[in-house]
Amino acid sequence: MKKIVVNPELCTGCEMCALICSFVNTGGFNPHRACLSINHFQDGVFNSPAFCQQCEDAVCVKVCPTNALKIDKDKGYVSLDTEKCIGCGECEKNCPFDMITIDPDSKKAFKCQLCDGQTYCVDYCPEDALGVYEK
Amino acid sequence: MKYNAYMNNMLIINLNESSYDIVETPLFLIEEYIGGKGFGVKLYQKYIKADTEPLSPENVIMFINGPLTGTLAPSFRSCLITRSPLTGTWLDSYFGGYFGQEIKYAGYDAVIIKGKAAEPTYITINNDNINFHSAVDLKGKKVSETSEMIKNKHGREYKIACIGPAGENLVRYALVSCEHMRQAGRGGAGAVLGSKNLKALAVRGTNLVNVNDKKGFLEAVKKAHQELNKSPAIKSFKEDGTPGSIPYAQDIGMLPTKNYKYGQFKQSENLESKAQINNLWMRNLACSGCPIACGKIGRVFKGKFKGIISDTVEYETLGLIGANLGLSDINHIIKIANLCDELGLDTISTGGSIGFIFEAASKSNLDILQKEGLEFGNAETVIELVKNIASRKDELSNILAEGVKRASKHIPDSQEYSVHIKGLETPAWSPRGAPGMGLALMTADRGGCHQRAFPVSYEMGDDLWRGEKLNRLGVDKKAELVIYLQNKLAALDTLVKCDFGTYGISEESYRMMLNTATGFNLPPDYWQTLGAKIWDETRRINLKHGFERRDDYLPERFVKEPLPDGPASGHYISQADMDKMLDDYYRLRGWDKDGRLDT
């Protein structure tokens, strides 16, 4: 599986990862609508963006009543089929990392799918603080 | 017709009745005035009359965004517009960070605040869910405490703009703290909120900011990023932040020292960035969407001031609190800057006011000045005065809380060392060795300000003006240069740009980002036309409040007292020089010899 990792010492809190993420995934800009979250100023000084962990033994997959979520080992991430998703919110309630949400417009689950390999957030980080980890 | 990148709504809050309206953003504002300062000049004239007292319920204060605020475009901010209680005229005060963006995400191009709440109040704005809350428990709280208390109660997603005790106590240069470590610093917008009994606004939003041409917009953003990466000035902001300007200002003799008496500070090395690298900075800090990250945040780990968390002590603060007060220990300056931020005081006006009173104490026998420690270089006194000013504790601090212009009326014969323009204490660019900078300060619409035009690099020969190296101490062509810069920056303040972005991003890239985001088709020469129109509007506002040619002159210190040190030693900007530049300036702007228009 693949996941996006961060070096928090390099993160400036510029939100460009979240801005491009919201743009690619929703069509407009708003960091709150990204499938990553930036925890501003932990300890008053440091940022630490958080990303979907693309868990190999994913809780969201286990709790999904419609099999809309599945572990795609070939692609290296937990994929979401929005056709199957009924927006019940079980995944959102149970994700240990708070990294899957119900989108306020589509009313369906919303999560990082590594932009199908494009990982725009990694490309747009001006400090090179993000990378893709694969194991 | 609806343009993209706008939210197309404005929120109008009436504190008299704890009520609000959501109104459509007028199309003429969008098409003719773009946003930010452009919206501001029209809305100001709509809401604020010639005799509207700045600290009365009738004054209006407006948070205004630009079309690119909240997008991926680098590096955009927001502004606060009101009638200043410090100057009595137009005030536009800009802030970076995250707060303005959040107003857009909540769905608004602007938040316009009228009236006065019956008791201390704060407002939560969650998209179109707007609520008024009692701020009695927040009374007297510092800005970080205020912000924490509201976030703890309503949720950490909220972004907070608030005032500190200085705003509550109507200090005329109280600031508005806009989320973590960012401030609308100048001109006393904090006192206007204080006069309205409005302690804070807390905003969150889930709306999207859309753009018209997605592919074209990302290409325009990419080009702007490339331009930023190529700029040596941006490299310096990235590495040293604004303190990188200390050695430059020292070399050219423009670092205000001991109430602007001198242009060089013997201990200026102690104010350079390495002092903060050693004592404070831990990492780079950016505003939303900005790849520059000029902020350098950190914590003090040792000594008397252990535990302070602070962003960069900026160049202006190092100049006005450091050199101008004769303070050279960076730890003292970090402490004082942090106190000003927390209590909600503009460091420029605070440094200007205390510098004035230190000089007054050395020259006047007035009873009120017979207090031990009122002398340059005394950090303990400065710390005490800052606390006292914020609470208006005693007679002296009450005078200081009014700013230099009003304070000088209490002290006989202080005119020669009272340094302000239109009532706004001047910034850390002492102009005697750069007459173009003098003209920029003289004509700045909100009073003594370096951000409306900054011609210094042209006067020092680092930049050529229309292919020509200008004479540093001469006055020829300075007016046309200042007008060009003022127009450009005012036009970009409609977006609302960050000043530092302009050191890298070309006018063409700004135009392409705006056109692709909104769907406009603005021509290449648009910025000068738009800027000139805005300067006419702010001039109308200044004239409406009684500001005329007589108010467009430098303080006596820069006119009558030769600079005693530095490469421009012996120089001053004479009355004749000022008149020549003002005549040129008015003529080129199409105003009459008295600086009037529409006559």
XYZ file of C-alpha atoms in Angstrom:
734
model
C 0.000 0.000 0.000
C 1.009 3.606 -0.562
C 0.515 6.574 1.696
C 1.400 10.236 1.729
C 3.890 11.122 4.427
C 5.033 14.484 5.769
C 8.115 16.033 7.260
C 6.434 18.477 9.689
C 9.642 20.425 10.182
C 9.430 21.564 6.566
C 5.697 22.327 6.553
C 5.000 26.086 6.583
C 1.224 25.757 6.967
C 0.652 27.342 3.541
C -2.272 24.991 2.868
C -1.331 24.625 -0.809
C -1.698 20.836 -0.456
C -5.231 21.270 0.887
C -6.104 23.948 -1.671
C -5.058 21.860 -4.681
C -6.684 18.775 -3.124
C -10.041 20.521 -2.783
C -9.711 21.880 -6.320
C -8.933 18.507 -7.903
C -11.567 16.629 -5.925
C -14.429 19.144 -5.695
C -13.733 21.643 -8.489
C -13.322 24.642 -6.152
C -11.006 25.920 -3.435
C -11.557 25.397 0.290
C -9.031 23.612 2.533
C -11.913 22.304 4.688
C -13.154 20.417 1.651
C -9.854 18.606 1.054
C -9.334 14.949 1.881
C -6.368 15.877 4.020
C -6.337 18.115 7.066
C -3.860 20.635 8.353
C -3.598 20.849 12.101
C -2.381 24.364 12.501
C 0.073 25.219 15.225
C 0.248 22.138 17.357
C 2.293 23.222 20.346
C 1.883 26.778 19.126
C 4.643 26.430 16.588
C 4.433 23.382 14.339
C 2.001 22.254 11.667
C 1.374 18.624 11.021
C -0.824 17.822 8.041
C -2.701 14.552 8.293
C -3.454 12.166 5.444
C -5.488 9.030 4.910
C -3.303 6.126 6.001
C -4.620 3.806 3.244
C -4.708 1.079 5.927
C -4.086 -2.474 4.804
C -6.605 -3.645 7.381
C -8.899 -0.661 7.008
C -11.673 -0.032 9.513
C -13.671 1.986 6.966
C -13.745 -0.994 4.623
C -14.940 -3.262 7.432
C -17.805 -1.021 8.538
C -19.077 -0.081 5.058
C -22.487 -1.779 4.642
C -22.484 -1.562 0.829
C -18.895 -2.555 0.010
C -18.347 0.874 -1.493
C -14.888 0.916 0.069
C -12.319 -1.689 -0.806
C -8.638 -2.305 -0.429
C -7.054 -2.093 -3.857
C -3.615 -3.619 -3.438
C -2.698 -3.155 -7.094
C -3.226 0.583 -6.949
C -1.999 0.773 -3.365
C -4.930 2.586 -1.757
C -8.387 2.170 -0.259
C -10.737 2.954 -3.120
C -14.255 4.359 -2.941
C -17.087 3.593 -5.322
C -19.442 6.562 -4.998
C -22.120 4.708 -6.973
C -22.345 2.159 -4.195
C -21.962 4.654 -1.323
C -25.225 5.491 0.448
C -23.713 8.224 2.633
C -24.553 6.420 5.888
C -21.508 7.897 7.637
C -20.297 4.668 9.282
C -16.841 5.121 7.750
C -16.632 8.707 9.045
C -17.655 7.600 12.538
C -15.181 4.756 12.687
C -12.022 5.987 10.946
C -9.349 6.083 13.695
C -7.575 8.952 11.905
C -10.636 11.113 11.068
C -9.612 11.012 7.440
C -12.867 10.068 5.740
C -15.832 12.432 5.734
C -19.257 12.836 4.179
C -19.072 15.591 1.570
C -21.657 18.321 2.279
C -22.599 18.648 -1.417
C -22.613 15.052 -2.709
C -23.677 13.579 0.679
C -21.363 10.681 -0.068
C -18.112 9.490 1.479
C -15.060 11.554 0.564
C -11.536 10.265 0.959
C -8.036 10.401 -0.471
C -7.481 8.049 -3.373
C -4.017 9.391 -4.152
C -5.539 11.248 -7.148
C -5.173 7.902 -8.934
C -1.419 8.150 -8.664
C -1.120 11.861 -9.487
C -0.733 13.001 -5.824
C -1.170 16.699 -6.623
C -0.628 17.631 -2.970
C 2.907 16.231 -3.127
C 3.625 18.065 -6.398
C 2.291 21.415 -5.189
C 4.091 21.484 -1.825
C 6.569 24.382 -2.238
C 8.810 23.049 0.540
C 9.025 19.455 -0.659
C 7.653 18.417 2.730
C 5.445 15.640 1.342
C 6.275 12.315 -0.242
C 4.739 8.956 -1.128
C 5.727 6.032 1.070
C 5.168 2.537 -0.274
C 5.385 -0.746 1.528
C -24.225 37.662 -14.773
C -22.231 36.079 -11.959
C -18.462 36.036 -12.065
C -16.423 33.177 -10.689
C -13.977 33.633 -7.806
C -16.543 35.867 -6.082
C -18.984 34.585 -3.484
C -21.449 37.183 -4.829
C -22.803 37.974 -1.363
C -21.937 40.459 1.347
C -22.885 40.108 5.011
C -24.126 43.309 6.643
C -24.240 43.197 10.435
C -26.169 45.753 12.459
C -24.962 45.641 16.054
C -27.659 48.068 17.246
C -30.271 45.372 16.770
C -28.103 42.209 16.752
C -29.389 41.655 13.241
C -27.919 40.954 9.840
C -28.685 40.984 6.140
C -27.128 39.009 3.339
C -27.121 41.104 0.175
C -25.874 40.414 -3.320
C -22.502 41.954 -4.116
C -23.323 44.779 -6.536
C -22.231 43.946 -10.073
C -20.818 47.429 -10.666
C -18.428 46.940 -7.737
C -17.176 43.672 -9.203
C -16.848 44.959 -12.754
C -15.444 48.395 -12.006
C -13.651 48.056 -8.669
C -12.610 44.322 -8.536
C -12.521 43.869 -4.732
C -10.503 44.819 -1.611
C -9.491 48.471 -1.696
C -11.649 49.011 -4.798
C -14.822 47.884 -3.043
C -13.614 49.842 -0.018
C -13.446 53.254 -1.697
C -17.032 52.971 -2.926
C -18.539 51.388 0.194
C -16.737 53.937 2.394
C -18.412 56.792 0.525
C -21.757 55.037 0.702
C -21.677 54.443 4.454
C -19.398 57.053 6.026
C -20.272 60.727 6.016
C -17.934 63.711 6.353
C -18.907 64.144 10.006
C -19.174 60.476 11.031
C -17.100 60.286 14.192
C -14.629 57.369 13.989
C -15.491 56.050 17.454
C -19.239 56.579 17.156
C -21.826 53.876 16.385
C -22.302 55.548 12.987
C -18.827 54.575 11.813
C -18.707 51.413 9.710
C -15.921 48.839 9.592
C -15.602 46.420 6.697
C -13.634 43.210 6.189
C -13.200 42.960 2.412
C -11.685 40.196 0.302
C -10.435 40.123 -3.246
C -11.398 37.687 -5.979
C -8.153 35.713 -5.630
C -8.292 35.512 -1.823
C -8.896 31.903 -0.792
C -7.663 30.381 -4.051
C -4.336 28.736 -4.835
C -3.026 31.989 -6.362
C 0.039 33.324 -4.505
C -0.106 35.357 -2.197
C -3.406 37.044 -1.374
C -4.814 38.683 1.712
C -7.758 40.757 2.918
C -8.322 44.245 4.209
C -10.162 46.225 6.832
C -11.644 49.551 5.809
C -12.996 52.187 8.202
C -12.623 55.811 9.230
C -9.508 55.914 11.386
C -9.754 57.221 14.959
C -6.044 58.060 14.769
C -6.071 60.185 11.606
C -9.751 61.002 11.125
C -9.677 59.879 7.532
C -9.639 56.857 5.220
C -8.057 53.736 6.657
C -7.247 50.591 4.720
C -5.358 48.067 6.807
C -4.261 44.732 5.352
C -3.753 41.323 6.928
C -2.522 37.941 5.776
C -2.998 34.570 7.399
C -6.233 32.627 7.162
C -9.062 34.820 8.420
C -10.038 36.602 5.201
C -9.998 33.315 3.314
C -12.422 31.875 5.868
C -14.858 34.749 5.246
C -14.919 33.682 1.607
C -15.410 30.040 2.515
C -18.344 31.173 4.679
C -19.777 32.693 1.493
C -18.991 36.421 1.582
C -16.967 38.895 -0.435
C -17.250 41.323 2.478
C -18.510 41.628 6.047
C -19.787 45.126 6.810
C -20.317 46.027 10.457
C -22.520 48.921 11.576
C -23.840 50.230 14.876
C -22.878 49.441 18.452
C -23.745 46.446 20.600
C -25.409 47.145 23.933
C -22.895 44.963 25.780
C -19.558 43.305 24.928
C -20.303 40.930 22.078
C -18.709 38.462 19.722
C -20.239 37.022 16.591
C -19.996 33.526 15.143
C -20.440 33.129 11.389
C -20.845 29.546 10.178
C -21.854 29.861 6.515
C -25.259 31.557 6.726
C -25.745 30.730 10.388
C -24.905 33.964 12.223
C -25.139 34.307 15.997
C -24.447 37.040 18.537
C -22.898 36.048 21.885
C -22.041 37.872 25.090
C -18.329 38.673 25.356
C -18.487 39.660 29.024
C -16.181 36.729 29.895
C -13.704 37.842 27.237
C -13.410 41.380 28.544
C -9.812 42.413 29.116
C -8.429 39.198 27.629
C -5.351 39.215 25.459
C -5.808 38.211 21.846
C -4.441 34.654 22.157
C -6.629 33.988 25.221
C -9.660 35.397 23.413
C -9.033 33.220 20.402
C -8.500 30.083 22.506
C -11.642 30.649 24.575
C -13.792 31.024 21.465
C -12.230 28.020 19.726
C -12.636 25.885 22.815
C -16.289 26.791 22.996
C -17.299 26.689 19.334
C -14.715 24.488 17.619
C -11.163 24.745 16.377
C -12.226 25.082 12.743
C -13.221 28.662 13.486
C -10.835 31.409 12.476
C -10.872 34.384 14.812
C -10.416 38.120 14.415
C -10.390 39.930 17.732
C -9.174 42.916 19.699
C -7.108 42.993 22.870
C -7.451 45.302 25.874
C -6.030 48.190 23.793
C -8.983 48.012 21.404
C -11.468 47.780 24.271
C -9.863 50.848 25.850
C -10.036 52.773 22.555
C -6.306 53.298 22.159
C -6.243 55.179 18.876
C -3.709 52.817 17.316
C -5.207 49.540 18.571
C -4.988 46.742 16.025
C -7.219 43.874 14.989
C -5.595 40.480 15.452
C -6.605 38.234 12.569
C -6.035 34.603 13.523
C -2.645 33.336 14.565
C 0.136 35.961 14.445
C -1.396 38.181 11.757
C -2.696 41.686 12.342
C -4.477 44.543 10.615
C -2.016 46.765 12.379
C -2.233 50.378 11.385
C -4.612 53.227 12.015
C -6.686 52.003 14.958
C -9.230 49.610 13.434
C -9.104 47.810 16.826
C -10.441 50.905 18.577
C -13.313 51.068 16.073
C -14.289 47.487 16.981
C -13.852 48.412 20.659
C -16.165 51.400 20.256
C -18.758 49.027 18.835
C -18.433 46.658 21.820
C -17.380 43.976 19.364
C -14.612 41.846 20.853
C -14.330 39.214 18.130
C -15.637 37.603 14.977
C -15.346 33.839 14.601
C -15.808 32.476 11.098
C -15.913 29.094 9.427
C -17.246 28.033 6.053
C -17.663 25.115 3.713
C -18.341 26.946 0.452
C -16.032 26.561 -2.508
C -14.261 29.381 -4.321
C -14.665 28.513 -7.984
C -12.639 29.729 -10.924
C -13.744 30.306 -14.492
C -11.016 28.613 -16.520
C -9.533 25.835 -14.406
C -6.684 24.875 -16.695
C -5.805 28.477 -17.538
C -5.874 29.419 -13.853
C -3.467 26.650 -12.840
C -1.136 27.698 -15.671
C -1.238 31.333 -14.527
C -0.540 30.225 -10.933
C 2.375 28.088 -12.128
C 3.886 31.042 -13.961
C 3.529 33.247 -10.866
C 5.276 30.556 -8.782
C 8.116 30.436 -11.305
C 8.498 34.202 -11.132
C 8.612 34.093 -7.334
C 11.262 31.377 -7.439
C 13.454 33.480 -9.740
C 13.358 36.657 -7.651
C 16.386 37.474 -5.443
C 14.160 39.637 -3.187
C 11.826 36.686 -2.595
C 14.829 34.487 -1.792
C 15.780 37.016 0.872
C 12.217 37.056 2.339
C 12.269 33.250 2.415
C 15.575 33.096 4.241
C 15.612 36.159 6.469
C 12.042 37.466 6.473
C 11.671 41.233 6.733
C 14.566 41.628 9.242
C 16.752 41.169 6.149
C 16.049 44.875 5.515
C 17.899 46.032 8.655
C 21.431 46.060 7.135
C 20.050 47.693 3.959
C 18.282 50.501 5.845
C 21.371 50.991 8.013
C 23.687 51.210 4.975
C 21.537 53.807 3.217
C 20.916 55.751 6.435
C 17.136 55.314 6.606
C 16.809 53.363 9.865
C 14.877 55.627 12.268
C 16.893 56.015 15.427
C 15.968 57.830 18.645
C 12.724 59.366 17.475
C 13.966 59.659 13.869
C 16.790 62.003 14.883
C 19.381 59.736 13.262
C 19.299 57.460 10.222
C 21.711 54.875 11.544
C 21.776 52.863 14.773
C 25.166 51.919 16.211
C 23.903 48.538 17.426
C 21.928 47.707 14.274
C 23.758 44.374 13.937
C 21.913 43.205 17.052
C 18.625 43.661 15.171
C 19.604 41.621 12.097
C 17.995 38.286 11.344
C 20.765 36.246 12.936
C 19.725 37.575 16.349
C 16.271 36.056 15.913
C 17.679 32.890 14.343
C 19.686 32.402 17.548
C 16.986 33.411 20.010
C 13.606 32.642 18.523
C 13.043 31.207 15.088
C 12.311 27.512 14.706
C 10.627 27.195 11.348
C 9.119 29.036 8.399
C 5.511 30.126 8.533
C 3.298 30.963 5.554
C -0.090 32.536 5.035
C -2.685 30.490 3.157
C -1.647 29.805 -0.431
C 1.742 31.495 -0.114
C 4.960 29.765 -1.186
C 7.155 32.573 0.192
C 6.726 31.857 3.918
C 8.308 35.111 5.098
C 7.123 34.350 8.645
C 9.575 32.661 11.011
C 7.856 31.333 14.089
C 9.497 30.140 17.260
C 9.645 30.039 21.021
C 11.988 31.611 23.543
C 13.569 28.723 25.487
C 15.847 30.509 27.930
C 16.066 33.557 30.149
C 13.646 36.040 31.585
C 11.207 35.851 28.661
C 11.152 32.043 28.408
C 7.958 30.643 26.954
C 7.047 33.460 24.556
C 5.806 32.108 21.243
C 6.164 34.630 18.475
C 6.281 35.018 14.742
C 9.058 37.134 13.232
C 9.681 40.417 14.948
C 9.267 42.271 11.675
C 11.505 44.955 10.194
C 9.066 47.727 11.078
C 8.940 46.614 14.709
C 12.733 46.272 14.883
C 12.968 49.804 13.495
C 10.367 51.509 15.676
C 10.668 49.528 18.921
C 14.385 48.775 18.460
C 16.440 51.532 16.836
C 13.868 54.274 17.347
C 13.744 53.640 21.098
C 17.483 52.906 21.329
C 16.907 49.260 22.273
C 19.480 46.770 21.032
C 18.822 43.570 23.006
C 16.722 41.341 20.746
C 15.179 39.598 23.762
C 13.723 42.870 24.995
C 12.363 43.628 21.531
C 10.823 40.145 21.233
C 9.131 40.693 24.600
C 7.805 44.148 23.697
C 6.605 43.039 20.247
C 4.814 40.107 21.859
C 3.204 42.401 24.447
C 1.997 44.747 21.690
C 0.573 41.819 19.712
C -1.171 40.344 22.745
C -2.543 43.619 24.074
C -3.497 44.660 20.544
C -1.235 47.631 19.794
C 0.318 48.641 16.471
C 4.090 48.427 17.029
C 4.824 51.249 14.558
C 2.623 53.810 16.296
C 3.610 52.477 19.731
C 7.307 52.945 18.904
C 6.614 56.349 17.352
C 4.624 57.534 20.372
C 7.099 56.285 22.998
C 10.036 57.682 20.987
C 8.305 61.046 20.949
C 7.744 61.016 24.714
C 11.376 59.980 25.409
C 12.591 62.980 23.452
C 10.008 65.210 25.115
C 11.214 64.057 28.543
C 14.743 65.153 27.660
C 13.582 68.609 26.576
C 10.536 69.594 28.613
C 10.034 70.437 32.262
C 6.413 69.385 32.179
C 5.416 67.626 35.427
C 4.048 64.618 33.716
C 7.445 63.910 32.128
C 9.369 64.005 35.407
C 9.249 60.264 35.738
C 12.336 58.143 36.172
C 13.403 56.040 33.202
C 11.801 58.072 30.415
C 14.913 57.749 28.281
C 16.086 56.044 25.115
C 17.492 52.579 25.699
C 15.420 51.834 28.799
C 13.610 48.579 27.996
C 11.919 48.253 31.383
C 10.265 51.634 30.920
C 9.083 50.668 27.444
C 7.545 47.437 28.783
C 5.756 49.370 31.525
C 4.542 52.067 29.120
C 3.199 49.487 26.632
C 1.143 47.824 29.397
C -0.049 51.190 30.665
C -1.007 52.451 27.193
C -3.163 49.385 26.552
C -5.079 49.971 29.782
C -4.854 53.783 29.673
C -3.622 53.418 33.223
C -2.525 56.941 34.074
C -2.280 60.464 32.717
C 0.924 59.860 30.751
C -0.280 56.626 29.155
C -3.597 58.271 28.357
C -1.731 60.930 26.401
C 0.401 58.287 24.656
C -2.695 56.252 23.777
C -3.859 59.176 21.644
C -0.842 58.999 19.297
C 1.904 61.523 18.539
C -0.266 64.205 16.902
C -2.581 64.564 19.883
C 0.194 63.952 22.453
C 2.241 66.821 21.000
C -0.576 69.247 21.835
C 0.033 68.529 25.530
C 3.739 69.322 25.304
C 4.794 72.889 24.482
C 7.302 73.394 21.639
C 7.243 69.730 20.658
C 6.261 70.375 17.047
C 9.853 70.098 15.819
C 10.189 66.501 16.961
C 6.583 65.327 16.574
C 6.809 62.799 13.726
C 3.604 61.838 11.942
C 1.809 62.557 8.671
C -1.936 63.191 8.764
C -1.800 61.838 12.304
C -0.304 58.470 11.364
C 3.114 57.818 12.901
C 5.603 57.290 10.072
C 7.152 53.873 9.400
C 10.760 52.721 9.694
C 11.956 54.407 6.493
C 13.265 57.772 7.560
C 13.122 59.764 4.310
C 15.668 62.569 4.573
C 18.066 60.828 2.195
C 15.346 59.786 -0.264
C 12.972 62.584 -1.313
C 10.870 60.221 -3.451
C 10.177 58.205 -0.320
C 9.342 61.515 1.336
C 6.768 62.215 -1.369
C 5.370 58.693 -1.034
C 4.866 59.274 2.706
C 3.448 62.790 2.172
C 0.833 61.648 -0.308
C -0.072 58.217 1.121
C -3.852 58.228 1.366
C -4.055 56.864 4.913
C -1.239 59.066 6.271
C 2.457 58.302 6.877
C 2.745 54.887 5.272
C 5.463 53.120 3.249
C 3.144 50.580 1.646
C 1.385 52.815 -0.835
C 4.601 53.331 -2.818
C 8.169 52.347 -2.013
C 10.515 54.127 -4.445
C 13.671 53.623 -2.339
C 15.244 50.964 -4.583
C 14.933 53.352 -7.552
C 16.433 56.235 -5.589
C 19.366 54.075 -4.484
C 19.979 53.076 -8.117
C 19.132 49.382 -7.615
C 16.241 49.737 -10.073
C 16.094 51.943 -13.159
C 13.135 54.250 -13.738
C 12.167 54.074 -17.427
C 15.712 53.030 -18.262
C 17.316 55.798 -16.276
C 19.227 55.879 -13.004
C 17.654 58.533 -10.802
C 19.576 61.036 -8.714
C 19.122 59.870 -5.139
C 18.841 63.309 -3.551
C 17.144 65.039 -6.478
C 13.428 65.665 -6.888
C 13.101 65.359 -10.681
C 10.885 62.519 -11.896
C 10.141 61.456 -8.333
C 6.463 62.385 -8.682
C 5.915 60.298 -11.816
C 7.703 57.355 -10.193
C 5.628 57.613 -6.990
C 2.391 57.862 -9.001
C 3.283 54.797 -11.078
C 4.012 52.763 -7.941
C 0.956 54.053 -6.052
C -1.335 53.202 -8.964
C 0.123 49.744 -9.400
C -0.109 48.855 -5.709
C -3.612 50.298 -5.234
C -4.798 48.333 -8.266
C -3.284 45.134 -6.882
C -4.814 45.950 -3.479
C -8.170 45.332 -5.131
C -7.134 41.653 -5.477
C -5.958 41.858 -2.408
C -2.221 41.217 -2.969
C 0.545 40.740 -0.453
C 3.221 43.433 -0.801
C 5.989 40.856 -0.872
C 4.431 38.904 -3.743
C 4.856 41.984 -5.938
C 8.650 41.612 -5.651
C 8.388 38.510 -7.830
C 5.033 38.302 -9.583
C 4.718 40.316 -12.820
C 1.791 42.599 -13.605
C 0.982 40.271 -16.484
C 0.746 37.266 -14.169
C -1.572 39.128 -11.816
C -3.741 39.964 -14.821
C -3.757 36.375 -16.075
C -4.617 34.967 -12.635
C -7.488 37.459 -12.322
C -8.819 36.942 -15.854
C -8.739 33.136 -15.691
C -10.235 33.074 -12.178
C -13.107 35.461 -12.838
C -13.848 35.353 -16.550
C -12.895 39.012 -16.989
C -11.021 40.053 -20.090
C -8.980 42.921 -18.710
C -6.400 44.535 -20.997
C -2.624 44.701 -20.278
C -2.631 48.390 -19.320
C -5.477 47.935 -16.855
C -3.584 48.320 -13.566
C -2.502 51.941 -14.058
C -6.034 52.979 -15.104
C -7.649 51.206 -12.159
C -5.027 52.495 -9.706
C -5.445 56.118 -10.831
C -9.219 55.805 -10.402
C -8.792 54.501 -6.851
C -6.350 57.278 -5.918
C -8.913 59.828 -7.123
C -11.493 58.178 -4.857
C -9.312 58.156 -1.739
C -8.406 61.787 -2.464
C -12.119 62.623 -2.545
C -12.460 60.907 0.829
C -9.509 62.837 2.292
C -10.920 66.129 0.973
C -14.342 65.254 2.365
C -12.787 64.971 5.818
C -10.953 68.279 5.426
C -7.487 67.016 4.481
C -5.869 69.328 1.932
C -2.493 70.346 0.541
C -1.409 71.634 3.961
C -1.733 68.073 5.262
C 0.500 66.641 2.522
C 3.791 67.789 4.033
C 6.503 66.035 5.993
C 6.991 66.598 9.737
C 9.422 69.365 10.663
C 12.225 67.005 11.650
C 12.641 65.869 8.026
C 12.324 69.412 6.629
C 14.387 71.607 8.932
C 16.923 69.303 10.553
C 19.804 67.998 8.414
C 20.382 64.260 8.755
C 23.382 63.941 11.092
C 24.752 60.610 9.872
C 24.999 58.082 7.050
C 25.659 58.498 3.318
C 23.050 61.288 2.994
C 24.424 63.141 6.008
C 23.583 66.855 5.918
C 20.547 66.362 3.727
C 16.962 67.232 4.447
C 13.857 67.623 2.289
C 13.362 71.378 2.045
C 10.068 73.204 1.770
C 10.986 74.057 -1.838
C 11.699 70.389 -2.629
C 8.385 69.342 -1.123
C 6.504 72.029 -3.043
C 8.165 71.103 -6.339
C 7.328 67.416 -5.869
C 3.762 68.147 -4.750
C 3.182 70.507 -7.721
C 4.420 67.783 -10.098
C 2.396 65.147 -8.289
C -0.906 67.022 -8.355
C -0.415 68.044 -11.993
C 0.350 64.496 -13.132
C -2.671 63.200 -11.213
C -4.862 65.818 -12.906
C -5.641 67.546 -9.600
C -5.419 71.314 -9.177
C -2.537 73.080 -7.389
C -4.318 72.677 -4.066
C -4.650 68.966 -4.605
C -8.351 69.177 -5.346
C -10.333 67.390 -8.005
C -13.871 67.749 -9.364
C -13.462 71.561 -9.185
